[in-house]
CSV table of C-alpha atoms and ligand atoms in Angstrom, one decimal:
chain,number,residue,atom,x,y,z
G,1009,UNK,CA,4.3,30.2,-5.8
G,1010,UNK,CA,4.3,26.5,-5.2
G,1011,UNK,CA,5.1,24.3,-7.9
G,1012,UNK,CA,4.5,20.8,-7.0
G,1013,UNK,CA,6.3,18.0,-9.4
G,1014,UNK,CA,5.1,14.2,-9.5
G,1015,UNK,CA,4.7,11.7,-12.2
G,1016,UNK,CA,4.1,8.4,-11.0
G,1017,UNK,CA,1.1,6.4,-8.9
G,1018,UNK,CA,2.5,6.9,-5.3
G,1019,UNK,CA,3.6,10.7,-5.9
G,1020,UNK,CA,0.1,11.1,-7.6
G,1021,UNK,CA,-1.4,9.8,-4.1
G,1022,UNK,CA,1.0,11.0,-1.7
G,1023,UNK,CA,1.2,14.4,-3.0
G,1024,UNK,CA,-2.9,14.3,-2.9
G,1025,UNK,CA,-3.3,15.3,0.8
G,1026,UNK,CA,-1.2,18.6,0.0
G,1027,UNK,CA,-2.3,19.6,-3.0
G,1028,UNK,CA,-5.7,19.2,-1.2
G,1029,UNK,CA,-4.8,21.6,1.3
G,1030,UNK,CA,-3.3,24.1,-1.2
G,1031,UNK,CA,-6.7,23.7,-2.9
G,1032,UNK,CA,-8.3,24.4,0.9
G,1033,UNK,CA,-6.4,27.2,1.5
G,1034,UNK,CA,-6.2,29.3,-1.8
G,1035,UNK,CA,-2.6,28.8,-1.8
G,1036,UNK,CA,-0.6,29.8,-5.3
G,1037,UNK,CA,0.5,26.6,-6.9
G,1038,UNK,CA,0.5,24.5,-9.8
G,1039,UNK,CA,1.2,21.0,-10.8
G,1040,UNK,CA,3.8,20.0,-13.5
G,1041,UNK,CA,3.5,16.1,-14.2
G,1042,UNK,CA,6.0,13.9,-15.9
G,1043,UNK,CA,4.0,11.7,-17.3
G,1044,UNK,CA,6.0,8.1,-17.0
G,1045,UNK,CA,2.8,6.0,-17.4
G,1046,UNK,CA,0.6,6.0,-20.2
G,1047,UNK,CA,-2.2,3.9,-19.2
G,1048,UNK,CA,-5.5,5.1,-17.6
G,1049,UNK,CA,-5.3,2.8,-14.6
G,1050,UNK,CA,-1.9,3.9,-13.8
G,1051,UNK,CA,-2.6,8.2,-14.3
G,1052,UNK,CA,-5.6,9.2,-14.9
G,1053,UNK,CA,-8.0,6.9,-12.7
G,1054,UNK,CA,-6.1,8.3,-9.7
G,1055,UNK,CA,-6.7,12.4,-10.7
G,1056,UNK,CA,-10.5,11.4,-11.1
G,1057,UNK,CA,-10.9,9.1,-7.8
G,1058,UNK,CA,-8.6,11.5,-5.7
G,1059,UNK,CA,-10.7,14.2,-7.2
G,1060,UNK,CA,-7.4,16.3,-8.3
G,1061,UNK,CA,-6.9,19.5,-10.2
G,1062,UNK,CA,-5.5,18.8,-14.1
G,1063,UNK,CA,-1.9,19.6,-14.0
G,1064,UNK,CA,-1.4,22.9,-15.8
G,1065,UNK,CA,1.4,20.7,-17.4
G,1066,UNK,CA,2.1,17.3,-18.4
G,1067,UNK,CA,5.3,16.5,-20.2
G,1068,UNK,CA,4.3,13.0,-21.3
G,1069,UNK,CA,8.0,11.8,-20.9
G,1070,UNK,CA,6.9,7.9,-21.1
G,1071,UNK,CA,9.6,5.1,-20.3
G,1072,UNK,CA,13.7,5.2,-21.2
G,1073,UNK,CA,16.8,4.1,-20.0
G,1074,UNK,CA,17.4,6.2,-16.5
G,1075,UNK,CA,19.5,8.7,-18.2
G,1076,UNK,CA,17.5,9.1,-21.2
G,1077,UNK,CA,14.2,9.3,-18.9
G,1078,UNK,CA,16.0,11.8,-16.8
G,1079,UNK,CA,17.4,14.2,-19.2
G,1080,UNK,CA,13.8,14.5,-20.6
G,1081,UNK,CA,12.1,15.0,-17.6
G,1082,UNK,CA,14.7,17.7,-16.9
G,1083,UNK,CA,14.7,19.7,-19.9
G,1084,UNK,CA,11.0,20.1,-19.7
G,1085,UNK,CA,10.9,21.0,-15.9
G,1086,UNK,CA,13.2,24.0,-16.4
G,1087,UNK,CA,11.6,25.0,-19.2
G,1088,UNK,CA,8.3,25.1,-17.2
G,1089,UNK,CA,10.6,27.1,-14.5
G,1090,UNK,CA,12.1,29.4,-16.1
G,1091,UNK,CA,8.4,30.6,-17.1
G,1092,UNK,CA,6.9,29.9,-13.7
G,1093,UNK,CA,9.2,30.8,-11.3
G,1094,UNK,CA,8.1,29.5,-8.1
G,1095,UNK,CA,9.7,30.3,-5.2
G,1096,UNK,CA,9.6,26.4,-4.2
G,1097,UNK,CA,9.4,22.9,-6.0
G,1098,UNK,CA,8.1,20.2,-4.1
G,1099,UNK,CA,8.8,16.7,-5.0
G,1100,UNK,CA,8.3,13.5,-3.1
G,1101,UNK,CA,10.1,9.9,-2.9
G,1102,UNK,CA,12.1,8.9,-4.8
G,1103,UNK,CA,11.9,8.5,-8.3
G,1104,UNK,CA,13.6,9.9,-11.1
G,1105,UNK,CA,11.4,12.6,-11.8
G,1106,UNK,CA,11.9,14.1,-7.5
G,1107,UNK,CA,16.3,13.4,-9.2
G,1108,UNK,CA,15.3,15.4,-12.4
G,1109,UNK,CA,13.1,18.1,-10.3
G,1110,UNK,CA,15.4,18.7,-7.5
G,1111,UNK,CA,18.5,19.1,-10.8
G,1112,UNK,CA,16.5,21.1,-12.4
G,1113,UNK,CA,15.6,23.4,-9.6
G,1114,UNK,CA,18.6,23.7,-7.5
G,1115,UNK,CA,20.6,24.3,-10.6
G,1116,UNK,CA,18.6,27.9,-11.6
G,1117,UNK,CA,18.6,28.8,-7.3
G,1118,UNK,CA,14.9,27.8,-6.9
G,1119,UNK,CA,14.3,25.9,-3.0
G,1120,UNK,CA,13.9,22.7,-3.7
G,1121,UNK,CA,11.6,20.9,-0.7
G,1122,UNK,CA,11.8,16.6,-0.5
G,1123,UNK,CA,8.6,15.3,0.8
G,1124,UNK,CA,9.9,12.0,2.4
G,1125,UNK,CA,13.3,13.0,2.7
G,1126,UNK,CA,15.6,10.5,4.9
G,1127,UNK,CA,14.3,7.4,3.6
G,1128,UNK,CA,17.8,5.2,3.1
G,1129,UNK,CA,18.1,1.3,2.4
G,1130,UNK,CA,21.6,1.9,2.3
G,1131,UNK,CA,21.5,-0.2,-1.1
G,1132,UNK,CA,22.9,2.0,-3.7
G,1133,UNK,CA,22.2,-0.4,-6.5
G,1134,UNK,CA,18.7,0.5,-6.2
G,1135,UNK,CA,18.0,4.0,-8.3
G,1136,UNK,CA,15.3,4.9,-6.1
G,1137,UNK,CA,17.9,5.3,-3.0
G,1138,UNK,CA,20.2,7.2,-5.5
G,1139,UNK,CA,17.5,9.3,-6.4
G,1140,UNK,CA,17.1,9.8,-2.9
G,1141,UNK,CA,20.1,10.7,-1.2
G,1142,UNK,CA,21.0,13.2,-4.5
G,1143,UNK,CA,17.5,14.9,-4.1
G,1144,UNK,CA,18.0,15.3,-0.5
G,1145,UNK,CA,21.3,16.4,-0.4
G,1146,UNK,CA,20.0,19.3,-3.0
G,1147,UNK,CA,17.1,19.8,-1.1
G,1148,UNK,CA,16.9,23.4,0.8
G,1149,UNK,CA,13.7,21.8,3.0
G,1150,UNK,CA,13.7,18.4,4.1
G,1151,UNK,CA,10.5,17.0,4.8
G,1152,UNK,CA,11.2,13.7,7.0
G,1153,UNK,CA,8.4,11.5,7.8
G,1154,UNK,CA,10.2,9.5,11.3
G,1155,UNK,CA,13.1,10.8,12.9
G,1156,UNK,CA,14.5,8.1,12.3
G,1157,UNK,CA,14.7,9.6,8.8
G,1158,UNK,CA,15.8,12.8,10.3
G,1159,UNK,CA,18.9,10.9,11.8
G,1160,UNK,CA,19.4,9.7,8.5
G,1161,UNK,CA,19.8,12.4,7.5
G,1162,UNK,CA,21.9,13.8,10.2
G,1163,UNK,CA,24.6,11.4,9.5
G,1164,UNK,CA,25.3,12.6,5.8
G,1165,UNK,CA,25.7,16.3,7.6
G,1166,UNK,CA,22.4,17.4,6.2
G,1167,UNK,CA,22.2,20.8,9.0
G,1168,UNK,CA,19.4,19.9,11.4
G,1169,UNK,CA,17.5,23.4,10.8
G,1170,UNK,CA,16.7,22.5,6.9
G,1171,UNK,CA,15.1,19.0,8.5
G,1172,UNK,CA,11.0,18.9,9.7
G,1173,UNK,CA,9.5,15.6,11.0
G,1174,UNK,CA,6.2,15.6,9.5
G,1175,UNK,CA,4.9,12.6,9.2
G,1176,UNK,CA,4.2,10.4,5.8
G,1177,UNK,CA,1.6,12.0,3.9
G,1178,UNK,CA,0.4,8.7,3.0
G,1179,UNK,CA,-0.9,8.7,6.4
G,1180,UNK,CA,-3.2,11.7,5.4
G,1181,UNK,CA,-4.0,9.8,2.1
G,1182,UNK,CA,-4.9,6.5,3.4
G,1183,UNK,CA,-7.2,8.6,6.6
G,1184,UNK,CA,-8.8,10.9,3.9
G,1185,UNK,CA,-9.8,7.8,1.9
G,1186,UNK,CA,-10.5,4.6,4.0
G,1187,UNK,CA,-14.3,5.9,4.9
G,1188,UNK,CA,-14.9,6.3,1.1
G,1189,UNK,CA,-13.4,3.2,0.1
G,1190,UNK,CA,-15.6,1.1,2.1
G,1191,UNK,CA,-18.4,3.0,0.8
G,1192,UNK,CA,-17.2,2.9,-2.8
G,1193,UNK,CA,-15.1,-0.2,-3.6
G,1194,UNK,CA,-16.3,-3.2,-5.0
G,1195,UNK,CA,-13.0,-5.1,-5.7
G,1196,UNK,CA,-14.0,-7.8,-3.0
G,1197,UNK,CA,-17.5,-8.2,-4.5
G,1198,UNK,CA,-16.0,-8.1,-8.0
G,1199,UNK,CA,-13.6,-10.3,-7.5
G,1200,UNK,CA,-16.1,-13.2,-5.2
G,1201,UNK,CA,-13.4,-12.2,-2.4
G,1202,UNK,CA,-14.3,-13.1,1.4
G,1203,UNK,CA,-12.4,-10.8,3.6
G,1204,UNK,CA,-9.3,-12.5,5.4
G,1205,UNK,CA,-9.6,-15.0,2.9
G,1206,UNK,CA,-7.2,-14.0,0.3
G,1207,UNK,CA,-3.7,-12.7,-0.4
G,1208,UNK,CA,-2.8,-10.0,-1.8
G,1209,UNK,CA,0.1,-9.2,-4.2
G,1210,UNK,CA,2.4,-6.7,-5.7
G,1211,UNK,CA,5.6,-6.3,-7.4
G,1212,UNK,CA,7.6,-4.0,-9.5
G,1213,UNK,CA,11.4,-2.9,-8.0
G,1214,UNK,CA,13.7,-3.4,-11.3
G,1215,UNK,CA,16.0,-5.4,-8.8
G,1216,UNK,CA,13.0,-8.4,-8.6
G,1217,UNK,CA,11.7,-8.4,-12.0
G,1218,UNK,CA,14.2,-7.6,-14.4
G,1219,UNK,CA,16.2,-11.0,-13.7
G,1220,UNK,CA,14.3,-13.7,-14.7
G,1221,UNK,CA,16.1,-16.2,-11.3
G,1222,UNK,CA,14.4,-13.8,-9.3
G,1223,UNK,CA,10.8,-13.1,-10.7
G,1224,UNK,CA,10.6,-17.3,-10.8
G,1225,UNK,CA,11.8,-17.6,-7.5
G,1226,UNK,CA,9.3,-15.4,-6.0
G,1227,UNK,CA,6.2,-17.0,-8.2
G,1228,UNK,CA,7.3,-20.3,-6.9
G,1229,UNK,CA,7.0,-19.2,-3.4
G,1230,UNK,CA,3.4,-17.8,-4.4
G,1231,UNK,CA,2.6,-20.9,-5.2
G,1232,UNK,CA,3.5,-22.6,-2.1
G,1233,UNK,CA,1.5,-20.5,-0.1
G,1234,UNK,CA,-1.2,-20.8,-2.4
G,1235,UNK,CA,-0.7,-24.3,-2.0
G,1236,UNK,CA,-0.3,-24.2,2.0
G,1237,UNK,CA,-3.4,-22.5,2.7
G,1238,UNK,CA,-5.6,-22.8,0.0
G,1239,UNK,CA,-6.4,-19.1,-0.6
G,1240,UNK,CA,-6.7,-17.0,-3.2
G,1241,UNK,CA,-3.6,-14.8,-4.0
G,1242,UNK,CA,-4.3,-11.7,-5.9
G,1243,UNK,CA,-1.6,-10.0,-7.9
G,1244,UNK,CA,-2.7,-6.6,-9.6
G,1245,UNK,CA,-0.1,-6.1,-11.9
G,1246,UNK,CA,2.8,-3.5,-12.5
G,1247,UNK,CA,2.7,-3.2,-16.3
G,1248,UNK,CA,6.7,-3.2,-16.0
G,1249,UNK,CA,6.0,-6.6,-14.2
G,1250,UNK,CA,3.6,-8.2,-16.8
G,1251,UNK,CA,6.1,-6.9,-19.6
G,1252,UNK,CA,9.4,-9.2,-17.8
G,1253,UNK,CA,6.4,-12.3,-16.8
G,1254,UNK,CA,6.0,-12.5,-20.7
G,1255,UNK,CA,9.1,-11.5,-22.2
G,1256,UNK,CA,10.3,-14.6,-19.2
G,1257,UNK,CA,7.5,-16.8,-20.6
G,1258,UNK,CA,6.9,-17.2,-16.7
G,1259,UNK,CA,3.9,-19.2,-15.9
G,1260,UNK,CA,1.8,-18.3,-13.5
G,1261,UNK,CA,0.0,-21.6,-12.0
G,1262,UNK,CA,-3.0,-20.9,-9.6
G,1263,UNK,CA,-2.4,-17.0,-9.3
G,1264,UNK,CA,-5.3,-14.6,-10.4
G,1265,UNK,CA,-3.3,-11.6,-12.3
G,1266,UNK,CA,-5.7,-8.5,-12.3
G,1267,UNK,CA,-4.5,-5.0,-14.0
G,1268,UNK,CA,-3.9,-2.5,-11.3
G,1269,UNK,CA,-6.6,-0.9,-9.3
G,1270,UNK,CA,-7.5,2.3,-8.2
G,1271,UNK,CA,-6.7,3.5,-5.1
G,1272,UNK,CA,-10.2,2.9,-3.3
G,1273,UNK,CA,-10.0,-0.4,-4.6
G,1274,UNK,CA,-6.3,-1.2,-3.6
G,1275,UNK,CA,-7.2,0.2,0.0
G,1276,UNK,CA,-10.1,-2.4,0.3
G,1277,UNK,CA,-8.0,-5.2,-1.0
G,1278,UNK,CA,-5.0,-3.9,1.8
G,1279,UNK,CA,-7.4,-3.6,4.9
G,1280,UNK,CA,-9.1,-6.5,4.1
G,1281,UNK,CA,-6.0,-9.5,2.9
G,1282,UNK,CA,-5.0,-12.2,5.1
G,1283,UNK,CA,-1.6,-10.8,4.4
G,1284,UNK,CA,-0.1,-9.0,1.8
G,1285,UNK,CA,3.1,-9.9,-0.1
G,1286,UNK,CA,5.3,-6.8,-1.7
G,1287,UNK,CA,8.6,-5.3,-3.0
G,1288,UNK,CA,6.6,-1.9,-2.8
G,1289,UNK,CA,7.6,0.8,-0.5
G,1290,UNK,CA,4.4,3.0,0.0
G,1291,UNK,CA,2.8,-0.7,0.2
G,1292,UNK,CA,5.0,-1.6,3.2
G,1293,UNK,CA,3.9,1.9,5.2
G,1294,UNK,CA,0.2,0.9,4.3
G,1295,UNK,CA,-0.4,-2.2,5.6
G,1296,UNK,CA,1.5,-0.9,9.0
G,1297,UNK,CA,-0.9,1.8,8.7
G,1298,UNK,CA,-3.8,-0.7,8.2
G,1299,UNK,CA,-3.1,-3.4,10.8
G,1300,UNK,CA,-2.3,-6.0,8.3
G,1301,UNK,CA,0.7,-8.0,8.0
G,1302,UNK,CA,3.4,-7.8,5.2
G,1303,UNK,CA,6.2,-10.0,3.9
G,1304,UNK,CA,8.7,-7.9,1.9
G,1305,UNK,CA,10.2,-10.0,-0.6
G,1306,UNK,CA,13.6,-7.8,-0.4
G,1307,UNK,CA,17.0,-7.8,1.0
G,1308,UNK,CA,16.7,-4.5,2.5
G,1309,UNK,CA,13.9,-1.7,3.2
G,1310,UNK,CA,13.8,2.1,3.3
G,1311,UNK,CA,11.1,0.9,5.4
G,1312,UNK,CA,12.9,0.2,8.9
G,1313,UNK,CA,9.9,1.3,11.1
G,1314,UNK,CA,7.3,-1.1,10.1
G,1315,UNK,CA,9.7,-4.2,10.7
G,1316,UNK,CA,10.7,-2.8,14.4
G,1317,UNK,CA,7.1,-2.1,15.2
G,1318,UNK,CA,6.6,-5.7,13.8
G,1319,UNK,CA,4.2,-5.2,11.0
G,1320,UNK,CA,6.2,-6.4,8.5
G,1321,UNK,CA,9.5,-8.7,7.6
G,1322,UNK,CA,12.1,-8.5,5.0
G,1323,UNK,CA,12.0,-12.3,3.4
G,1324,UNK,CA,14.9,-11.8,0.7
G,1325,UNK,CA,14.0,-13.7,-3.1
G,1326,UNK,CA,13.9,-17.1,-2.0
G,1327,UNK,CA,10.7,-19.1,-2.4
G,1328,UNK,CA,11.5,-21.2,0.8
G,1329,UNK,CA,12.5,-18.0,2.6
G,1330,UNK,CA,9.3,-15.8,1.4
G,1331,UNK,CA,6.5,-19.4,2.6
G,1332,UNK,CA,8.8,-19.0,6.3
G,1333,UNK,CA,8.1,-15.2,6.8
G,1334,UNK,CA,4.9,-15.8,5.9
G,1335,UNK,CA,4.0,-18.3,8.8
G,1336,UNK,CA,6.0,-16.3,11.1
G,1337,UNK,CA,4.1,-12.9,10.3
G,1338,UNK,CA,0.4,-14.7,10.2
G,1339,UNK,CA,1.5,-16.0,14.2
G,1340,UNK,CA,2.3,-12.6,14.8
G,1341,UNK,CA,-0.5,-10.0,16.5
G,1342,UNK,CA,-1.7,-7.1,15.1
G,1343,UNK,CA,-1.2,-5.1,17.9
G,1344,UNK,CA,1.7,-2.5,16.7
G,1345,UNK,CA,1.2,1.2,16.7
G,1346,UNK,CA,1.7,3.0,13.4
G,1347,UNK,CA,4.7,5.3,13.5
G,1348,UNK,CA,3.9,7.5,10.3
G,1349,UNK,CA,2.2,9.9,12.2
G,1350,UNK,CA,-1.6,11.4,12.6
G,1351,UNK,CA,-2.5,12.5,9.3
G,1352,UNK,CA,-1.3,16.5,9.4
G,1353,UNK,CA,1.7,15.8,7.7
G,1354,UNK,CA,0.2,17.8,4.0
G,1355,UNK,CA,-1.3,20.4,6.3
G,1356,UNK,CA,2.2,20.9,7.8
G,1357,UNK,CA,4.1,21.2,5.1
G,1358,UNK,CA,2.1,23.5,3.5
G,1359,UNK,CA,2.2,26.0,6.4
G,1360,UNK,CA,5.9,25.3,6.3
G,1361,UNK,CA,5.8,26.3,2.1
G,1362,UNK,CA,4.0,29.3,2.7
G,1363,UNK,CA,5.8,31.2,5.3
G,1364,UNK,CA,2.7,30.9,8.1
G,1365,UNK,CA,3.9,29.6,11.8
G,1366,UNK,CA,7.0,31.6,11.1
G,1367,UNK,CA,7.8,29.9,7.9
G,1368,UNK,CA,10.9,28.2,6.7
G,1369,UNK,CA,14.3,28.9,8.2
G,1370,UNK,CA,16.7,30.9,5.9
G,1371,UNK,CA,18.7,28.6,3.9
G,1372,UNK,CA,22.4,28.2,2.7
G,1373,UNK,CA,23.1,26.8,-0.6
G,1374,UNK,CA,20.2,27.7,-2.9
C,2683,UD1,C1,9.0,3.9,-11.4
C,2683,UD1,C2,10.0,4.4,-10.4
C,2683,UD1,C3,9.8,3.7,-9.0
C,2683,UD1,C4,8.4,3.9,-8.6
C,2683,UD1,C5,7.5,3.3,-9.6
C,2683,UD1,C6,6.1,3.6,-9.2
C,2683,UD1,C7,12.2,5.2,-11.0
C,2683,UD1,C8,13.6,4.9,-11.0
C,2683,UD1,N1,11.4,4.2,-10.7
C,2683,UD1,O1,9.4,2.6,-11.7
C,2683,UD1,O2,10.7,4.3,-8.1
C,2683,UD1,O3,8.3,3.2,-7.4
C,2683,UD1,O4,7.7,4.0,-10.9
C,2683,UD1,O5,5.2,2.5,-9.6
C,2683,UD1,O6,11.8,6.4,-11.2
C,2683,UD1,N2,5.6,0.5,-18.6
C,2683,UD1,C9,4.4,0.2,-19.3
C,2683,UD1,N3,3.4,1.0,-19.1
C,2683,UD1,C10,3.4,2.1,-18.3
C,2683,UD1,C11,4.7,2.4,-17.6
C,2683,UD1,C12,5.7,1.5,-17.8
C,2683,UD1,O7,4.3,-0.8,-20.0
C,2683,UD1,O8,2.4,2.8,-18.1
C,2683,UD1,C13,6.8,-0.4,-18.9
C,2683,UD1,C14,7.8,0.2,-19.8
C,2683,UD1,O9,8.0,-0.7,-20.8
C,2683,UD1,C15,9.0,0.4,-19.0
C,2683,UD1,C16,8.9,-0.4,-17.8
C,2683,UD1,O10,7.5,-0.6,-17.6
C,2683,UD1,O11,10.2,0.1,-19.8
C,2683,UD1,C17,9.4,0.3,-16.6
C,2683,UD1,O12,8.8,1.6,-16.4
C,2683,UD1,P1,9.6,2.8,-15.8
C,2683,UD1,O13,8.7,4.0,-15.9
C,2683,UD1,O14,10.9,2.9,-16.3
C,2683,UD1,O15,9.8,2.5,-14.2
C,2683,UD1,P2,8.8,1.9,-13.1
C,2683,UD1,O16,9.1,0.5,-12.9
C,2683,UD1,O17,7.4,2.3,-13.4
C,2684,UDP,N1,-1.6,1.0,-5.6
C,2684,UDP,C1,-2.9,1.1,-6.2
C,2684,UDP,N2,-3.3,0.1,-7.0
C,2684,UDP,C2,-2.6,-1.0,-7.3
C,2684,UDP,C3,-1.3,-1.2,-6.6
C,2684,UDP,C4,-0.9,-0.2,-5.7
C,2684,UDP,O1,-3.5,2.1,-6.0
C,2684,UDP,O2,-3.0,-1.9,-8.0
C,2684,UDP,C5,-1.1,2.1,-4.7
C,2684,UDP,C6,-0.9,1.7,-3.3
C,2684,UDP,O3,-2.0,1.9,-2.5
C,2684,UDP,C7,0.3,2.6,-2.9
C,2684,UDP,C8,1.0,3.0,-4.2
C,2684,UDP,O4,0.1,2.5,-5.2
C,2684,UDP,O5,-0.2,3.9,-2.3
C,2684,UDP,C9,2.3,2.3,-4.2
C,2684,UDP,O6,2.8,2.5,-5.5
C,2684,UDP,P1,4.0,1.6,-6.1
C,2684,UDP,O7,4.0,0.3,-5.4
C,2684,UDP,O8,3.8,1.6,-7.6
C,2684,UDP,O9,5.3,2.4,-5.8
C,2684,UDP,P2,6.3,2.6,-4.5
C,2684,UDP,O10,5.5,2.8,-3.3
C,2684,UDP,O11,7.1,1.3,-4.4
C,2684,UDP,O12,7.2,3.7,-4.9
């Protein structure tokens, strides 16, 4: 049995394509969520539109310091293992719930497999790369999307026969849904948007918009490309962001904030943008994904394949910095090949989980 762990908007939709194909394929599994949001835009709305199962359990953990938020989210997972007892938890990213699942786990001698293991931005004051280099380092299958993360990976001494390039389910995710979002969307009508004639917007790493420097130095360089090209910027809004923009009293001059939108939504609002503006990291694979241009407004990136391919530039805080990369990417063509894979990468896995094509090689460890 296959117990896959999420609890947040991108493990919601990157773990869609493989619980699709455990679906597909009658394979034993369930799906224990942590529960960190607690709006419908956020949770829910994603189950419905991606047409998911209900998880057989939700622990509702909610928000908390990291430690506190952790420790929950790890004394309900065993608890739920030590009554399942799957063979394998799956978690993907990087978040504190694939730290908690992969403790949890490794600790009672369960396998613990990292869907989009590798990923580094060799900035360990970010606790998504802690997150990730503990969960891979526990992890008895390591699920790389590039080699470069597989080389990543190498370099820490992870042995080479726990490690499968597979491709970034988001891939599958973005490919399973793109048709139906241009059927089904109506953000651009909704919003009296004309494609290529907008921005698009998002932001939510604790580094940007927990210091209040920061989060005005990045709406000031809004504003002067809202200002420069006389578009529309649209910002659908992290709840963790609009708590900091009012607890800052931050104004924002000129820039639509929306809530956050569904995924069929947010793809037509991608594919469709000018260019699109982001500290998000399934947000910088997208846009490669999509042919559209992104300015990461970071220092570093996990990320490293969609700025050599040329789809997108790290821009650091600055406003001045953030206008720049945005001139240089919009002179840029479109022309770069997305290196994320073909769209198998759920299907793969899952004939990795369940022991079909030979199955997974006998571990050490746990
Ligand atoms: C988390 C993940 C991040 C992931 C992101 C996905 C970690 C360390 N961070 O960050 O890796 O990319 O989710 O979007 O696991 N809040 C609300 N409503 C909500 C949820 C949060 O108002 O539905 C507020 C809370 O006041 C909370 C703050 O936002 O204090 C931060 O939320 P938290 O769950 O701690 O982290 P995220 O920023 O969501
Ligand atoms: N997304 C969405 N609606 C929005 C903003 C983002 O559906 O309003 C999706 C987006 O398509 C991507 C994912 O959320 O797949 C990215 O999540 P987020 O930026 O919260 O986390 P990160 O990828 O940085 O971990």
């Amino acid at each position: 049995m296959i117990a896959i762990i999420l609890g947040t908007r991108p493990e919601i939709i990157k773990m869609s394509p493989i619980i699709r194909v455990c679906e597909a394929q009658g394979v034993d599994y369930f799906i224990l969520h942590t529960g960190l949001y607690y709006s419908h835009e956020m949770d829910r709305a994603f189950f419905e539109e991606l047409d998911l199962p209900e998880p057989k359990y939700n622990l509702d953990v909610g928000s908390g310091t990291h430690a506190d938020q952790t420790g929950r989210i790890m004394v309900g997972i065993e608890k739920v293992l030590m009554e399942e007892k799957p063979e394998i938890v799956l978690v993907q990213g990087d978040t504190n719930t694939v730290l908690a699942g992969a403790l949890a786990a490794a600790k009672h001698h369960i396998k613990v497999g990292h869907v989009e293991a590798g990923l580094r931005s060799f900035d360990r004051t970010m606790p998504e790369e802690i997150n990730r280099v503990v969960a891979d380092h526990l992890a008895a299958h390591l699920f790389a999307p590039t080699e470069t993360a597989r080389q990543n990976l190498l370099a820490e001494g992870v042995e080479d026969y726990r490690i499968c390039v597979t491709g970034n389910t988001i891939v599958d995710a973005v490919f399973q849904n793109l048709e139906l979002s241009k059927k089904k969307a109506t953000i651009l009508k909704d919003l009296d948007l004309k494609p290529g004639e907008y921005f698009l917007v998002t932001s939510h790493r604790q580094e940007n918009v927990a210091s209040p420097e920061t989060l005005r130095s990045i709406i000031t360089g809004l504003e002067a490309i809202h200002q420069e090209y006389s578009l529309p910027i649209i910002f659908p809004m992290h709840p963790r962001t609009r708590k900091m923009v009012e607890q800052f009293t931050i104004p924002l001059d000129g820039i639509p904030v929306i809530e956050p939108v569904g995924f069929l939504d947010f793809l037509q609002l991608e594919s469709s943008a000018r260019l699109v503006l982001t500290d998000s990291g399934g947000v910088q694979e997208e846009t490669c994904i999509l042919g559209v241009p992104c300015v990461t407004f970071r220092e570093s990136t996990e990320r490293p394949e969609t700025i050599e391919v040329g789809s997108n530039v790290l821009a650091g805080i600055r406003a001045g910095e953030i206008l720049a990369a945005v001139r240089q990417m919009l002179s840029r063509p479109r022309t770069w090949k997305n290196p994320y894979g073909d769209g198998m990468a759920g299907r793969l896995i899952i004939t990795m989980c369940s022991g079909k094509a030979g199955g997974l090689p006998v571990t050490v460890g746990n």
